[in-house]
PDB file of C-alpha atoms in Angstrom:
ATOM      1  CA  MET J  11      42.232  37.211  76.070  1.00 88.00           C
ATOM      2  CA  ASP J  12      42.323  35.888  72.525  1.00 94.00           C
ATOM      3  CA  PRO J  13      39.234  35.663  70.265  1.00 95.00           C
ATOM      4  CA  ALA J  14      38.977  31.866  70.654  1.00 96.00           C
ATOM      5  CA  GLU J  15      38.866  32.113  74.451  1.00 96.00           C
ATOM      6  CA  ARG J  16      36.249  34.892  74.232  1.00 97.00           C
ATOM      7  CA  ARG J  17      34.084  32.771  71.913  1.00 97.00           C
ATOM      8  CA  ALA J  18      34.410  29.770  74.259  1.00 97.00           C
ATOM      9  CA  ILE J  19      33.214  31.868  77.213  1.00 98.00           C
ATOM     10  CA  GLU J  20      30.326  33.246  75.136  1.00 98.00           C
ATOM     11  CA  ALA J  21      29.322  29.691  74.148  1.00 98.00           C
ATOM     12  CA  ASP J  22      29.519  28.425  77.742  1.00 98.00           C
ATOM     13  CA  CYS J  23      27.395  31.315  79.020  1.00 98.00           C
ATOM     14  CA  GLU J  24      24.815  30.920  76.256  1.00 98.00           C
ATOM     15  CA  ARG J  25      24.616  27.212  77.063  1.00 98.00           C
ATOM     16  CA  LEU J  26      23.949  28.087  80.722  1.00 98.00           C
ATOM     17  CA  ILE J  27      21.057  30.344  79.673  1.00 98.00           C
ATOM     18  CA  LYS J  28      19.574  27.663  77.409  1.00 98.00           C
ATOM     19  CA  ARG J  29      20.038  24.987  80.065  1.00 98.00           C
ATOM     20  CA  TYR J  30      18.168  27.186  82.535  1.00 98.00           C
ATOM     21  CA  VAL J  31      15.190  27.363  80.163  1.00 97.00           C
ATOM     22  CA  ASN J  32      15.122  23.600  79.576  1.00 97.00           C
ATOM     23  CA  LEU J  33      15.381  22.753  83.258  1.00 97.00           C
ATOM     24  CA  ASN J  34      12.740  25.368  84.081  1.00 96.00           C
ATOM     25  CA  ASP J  35      10.318  23.834  81.567  1.00 95.00           C
ATOM     26  CA  ALA J  36      11.022  20.396  83.055  1.00 94.00           C
ATOM     27  CA  GLN J  37      10.258  21.966  86.467  1.00 94.00           C
ATOM     28  CA  ASP J  38      13.466  20.473  87.842  1.00 97.00           C
ATOM     29  CA  TRP J  39      13.693  23.107  90.528  1.00 97.00           C
ATOM     30  CA  PRO J  40      16.777  21.779  92.366  1.00 98.00           C
ATOM     31  CA  ALA J  41      18.696  21.754  89.067  1.00 98.00           C
ATOM     32  CA  VAL J  42      17.492  25.275  88.210  1.00 98.00           C
ATOM     33  CA  ALA J  43      18.571  26.606  91.609  1.00 98.00           C
ATOM     34  CA  ALA J  44      21.968  24.899  91.228  1.00 98.00           C
ATOM     35  CA  LEU J  45      22.651  27.166  88.228  1.00 98.00           C
ATOM     36  CA  TYR J  46      22.956  30.114  90.645  1.00 98.00           C
ATOM     37  CA  THR J  47      25.885  30.971  92.862  1.00 98.00           C
ATOM     38  CA  GLU J  48      25.289  30.408  96.580  1.00 98.00           C
ATOM     39  CA  ASP J  49      24.619  34.141  96.983  1.00 98.00           C
ATOM     40  CA  GLY J  50      22.890  34.571  93.616  1.00 98.00           C
ATOM     41  CA  ARG J  51      19.953  36.954  93.134  1.00 98.00           C
ATOM     42  CA  PHE J  52      16.852  36.395  91.020  1.00 98.00           C
ATOM     43  CA  ALA J  53      13.981  38.700  90.059  1.00 97.00           C
ATOM     44  CA  ARG J  54      11.099  37.202  88.078  1.00 94.00           C
ATOM     45  CA  PRO J  55      10.035  38.949  84.875  1.00 92.00           C
ATOM     46  CA  SER J  56       6.667  39.682  86.508  1.00 89.00           C
ATOM     47  CA  LYS J  57       8.400  41.295  89.537  1.00 90.00           C
ATOM     48  CA  PRO J  58      11.716  42.770  88.324  1.00 89.00           C
ATOM     49  CA  GLY J  59      12.225  44.894  91.447  1.00 90.00           C
ATOM     50  CA  GLU J  60      11.700  42.073  93.952  1.00 95.00           C
ATOM     51  CA  PHE J  61      14.804  39.959  94.461  1.00 97.00           C
ATOM     52  CA  VAL J  62      15.011  36.482  95.893  1.00 98.00           C
ATOM     53  CA  GLU J  63      18.509  36.224  97.322  1.00 98.00           C
ATOM     54  CA  GLY J  64      20.589  33.100  97.838  1.00 98.00           C
ATOM     55  CA  ARG J  65      20.423  29.708  96.156  1.00 98.00           C
ATOM     56  CA  ALA J  66      18.391  28.154  98.986  1.00 98.00           C
ATOM     57  CA  ALA J  67      15.811  30.972  98.884  1.00 98.00           C
ATOM     58  CA  ILE J  68      15.620  30.720  95.088  1.00 98.00           C
ATOM     59  CA  LEU J  69      14.934  26.997  95.366  1.00 98.00           C
ATOM     60  CA  ALA J  70      12.256  27.584  98.019  1.00 98.00           C
ATOM     61  CA  SER J  71      10.550  30.195  95.818  1.00 97.00           C
ATOM     62  CA  LEU J  72      10.553  27.825  92.833  1.00 96.00           C
ATOM     63  CA  LEU J  73       9.169  24.950  94.893  1.00 96.00           C
ATOM     64  CA  ALA J  74       6.370  27.205  96.174  1.00 96.00           C
ATOM     65  CA  ARG J  75       5.037  27.873  92.668  1.00 90.00           C
ATOM     66  CA  PRO J  76       1.879  26.041  91.662  1.00 88.00           C
ATOM     67  CA  PRO J  77       2.389  23.525  88.847  1.00 87.00           C
ATOM     68  CA  ARG J  78       1.643  24.717  85.335  1.00 90.00           C
ATOM     69  CA  ALA J  79       2.205  23.601  81.795  1.00 92.00           C
ATOM     70  CA  GLN J  80       4.896  25.829  80.332  1.00 93.00           C
ATOM     71  CA  ARG J  81       7.309  26.241  77.490  1.00 95.00           C
ATOM     72  CA  HIS J  82       9.897  29.011  77.288  1.00 95.00           C
ATOM     73  CA  VAL J  83      11.527  30.118  74.063  1.00 96.00           C
ATOM     74  CA  ILE J  84      14.763  32.057  74.441  1.00 97.00           C
ATOM     75  CA  ALA J  85      16.195  34.221  71.672  1.00 97.00           C
ATOM     76  CA  ASN J  86      18.517  37.104  70.867  1.00 97.00           C
ATOM     77  CA  VAL J  87      21.073  35.968  73.433  1.00 98.00           C
ATOM     78  CA  VAL J  88      24.052  38.305  73.555  1.00 98.00           C
ATOM     79  CA  VAL J  89      26.913  37.598  75.958  1.00 98.00           C
ATOM     80  CA  ASP J  90      29.417  40.340  76.735  1.00 98.00           C
ATOM     81  CA  VAL J  91      32.597  38.870  78.192  1.00 98.00           C
ATOM     82  CA  GLU J  92      34.106  41.169  80.815  1.00 98.00           C
ATOM     83  CA  SER J  93      36.984  38.941  81.914  1.00 97.00           C
ATOM     84  CA  ARG J  94      37.974  35.285  82.089  1.00 97.00           C
ATOM     85  CA  VAL J  95      35.639  34.882  85.082  1.00 98.00           C
ATOM     86  CA  THR J  96      32.821  37.423  84.561  1.00 98.00           C
ATOM     87  CA  ALA J  97      30.304  38.147  81.837  1.00 98.00           C
ATOM     88  CA  ARG J  98      26.980  39.847  81.299  1.00 98.00           C
ATOM     89  CA  ALA J  99      24.164  38.626  79.072  1.00 98.00           C
ATOM     90  CA  PHE J 100      20.860  39.791  77.661  1.00 98.00           C
ATOM     91  CA  SER J 101      18.142  37.597  76.175  1.00 98.00           C
ATOM     92  CA  VAL J 102      14.529  37.773  75.077  1.00 98.00           C
ATOM     93  CA  ILE J 103      12.086  35.243  76.500  1.00 96.00           C
ATOM     94  CA  VAL J 104       8.680  34.115  75.289  1.00 96.00           C
ATOM     95  CA  LEU J 105       6.583  32.061  77.722  1.00 95.00           C
ATOM     96  CA  TYR J 106       3.637  29.921  76.706  1.00 95.00           C
ATOM     97  CA  GLN J 107       1.668  28.632  79.674  1.00 92.00           C
ATOM     98  CA  GLY J 108      -1.496  26.845  80.695  1.00 91.00           C
ATOM     99  CA  ASP J 109      -2.973  24.588  83.330  1.00 88.00           C
ATOM    100  CA  PRO J 110      -1.493  21.103  83.607  1.00 85.00           C
ATOM    101  CA  ALA J 111      -3.397  18.548  81.523  1.00 83.00           C
ATOM    102  CA  ALA J 112      -4.414  15.007  82.313  1.00 86.00           C
ATOM    103  CA  GLU J 113      -1.874  12.352  81.381  1.00 87.00           C
ATOM    104  CA  GLY J 114      -1.816  11.814  77.626  1.00 87.00           C
ATOM    105  CA  GLU J 115      -3.592  15.108  76.939  1.00 89.00           C
ATOM    106  CA  LEU J 116      -2.224  18.431  75.733  1.00 88.00           C
ATOM    107  CA  PRO J 117      -2.716  21.440  78.008  1.00 88.00           C
ATOM    108  CA  ALA J 118      -4.855  24.350  76.855  1.00 87.00           C
ATOM    109  CA  LEU J 119      -2.994  27.611  76.317  1.00 88.00           C
ATOM    110  CA  SER J 120      -3.836  30.276  78.904  1.00 89.00           C
ATOM    111  CA  ALA J 121      -5.571  33.422  77.720  1.00 88.00           C
ATOM    112  CA  ASP J 122      -2.601  35.462  78.992  1.00 86.00           C
ATOM    113  CA  SER J 123      -0.104  33.607  76.783  1.00 90.00           C
ATOM    114  CA  PRO J 124       2.310  34.303  75.358  1.00 94.00           C
ATOM    115  CA  VAL J 125       4.224  36.489  77.772  1.00 93.00           C
ATOM    116  CA  ILE J 126       7.191  38.313  76.248  1.00 96.00           C
ATOM    117  CA  GLY J 127      10.057  39.689  78.267  1.00 96.00           C
ATOM    118  CA  THR J 128      13.783  39.795  78.861  1.00 97.00           C
ATOM    119  CA  PHE J 129      16.515  38.596  81.152  1.00 98.00           C
ATOM    120  CA  THR J 130      19.588  40.592  82.061  1.00 98.00           C
ATOM    121  CA  ASP J 131      22.242  38.399  83.645  1.00 98.00           C
ATOM    122  CA  ARG J 132      25.477  38.752  85.555  1.00 98.00           C
ATOM    123  CA  LEU J 133      27.475  35.527  85.164  1.00 98.00           C
ATOM    124  CA  VAL J 134      30.542  34.285  87.018  1.00 98.00           C
ATOM    125  CA  LEU J 135      32.866  31.343  86.569  1.00 98.00           C
ATOM    126  CA  THR J 136      32.888  29.106  89.649  1.00 98.00           C
ATOM    127  CA  ALA J 137      34.518  25.799  90.495  1.00 97.00           C
ATOM    128  CA  ASP J 138      31.310  24.203  89.141  1.00 96.00           C
ATOM    129  CA  GLY J 139      31.379  26.166  85.875  1.00 97.00           C
ATOM    130  CA  TRP J 140      29.492  29.306  84.831  1.00 98.00           C
ATOM    131  CA  ARG J 141      26.665  30.299  87.160  1.00 98.00           C
ATOM    132  CA  PHE J 142      24.171  33.138  87.521  1.00 98.00           C
ATOM    133  CA  ALA J 143      25.266  35.683  90.100  1.00 98.00           C
ATOM    134  CA  GLU J 144      22.233  37.775  89.189  1.00 98.00           C
ATOM    135  CA  ARG J 145      19.261  37.221  86.883  1.00 98.00           C
ATOM    136  CA  ILE J 146      16.771  40.046  86.419  1.00 98.00           C
ATOM    137  CA  GLY J 147      13.639  39.476  84.390  1.00 96.00           C
ATOM    138  CA  GLY J 148      11.360  42.062  82.874  1.00 96.00           C
ATOM    139  CA  LEU J 149       8.193  42.151  80.788  1.00 96.00           C
ATOM    140  CA  ASP J 150       7.868  43.943  77.463  1.00 94.00           C
ATOM    141  CA  PHE J 151       4.059  43.858  77.213  1.00 89.00           C
ATOM    142  CA  ARG J 152       1.198  43.764  79.695  1.00 77.00           C
ATOM    143  CA  PRO J 153      -0.297  40.279  80.037  1.00 65.00           C
TER     144      PRO J 153
END
């Protein structure tokens, strides 16, 4: 693999990670779940040892969450290309959250914000583009 192809894969995978954050903040749960492979696995940063397995189960778990005001900031994304169809990634996440506000109002920041953690990802190239085969979250500080 030449350096240009490696950089293109890195850029595509980083875009997937950033897209995930934007769709998550928009609470577009079907679109978030579609970023996983059919058999993808997800562990929330607050429960890194508990996996939700399969795209349909991931969607169901996202839909079951109570609404909240949220904004994720993703940083320090490093993608390690393993092959033309597999990669691994690591990123740092900061989550600001609060209760939803009335229309036209700004939400109040929760006392437990911000939450700082990480994601460790296994990414695969599918017919639909790069997708998460596995996404494991973790927390760096107690809330």
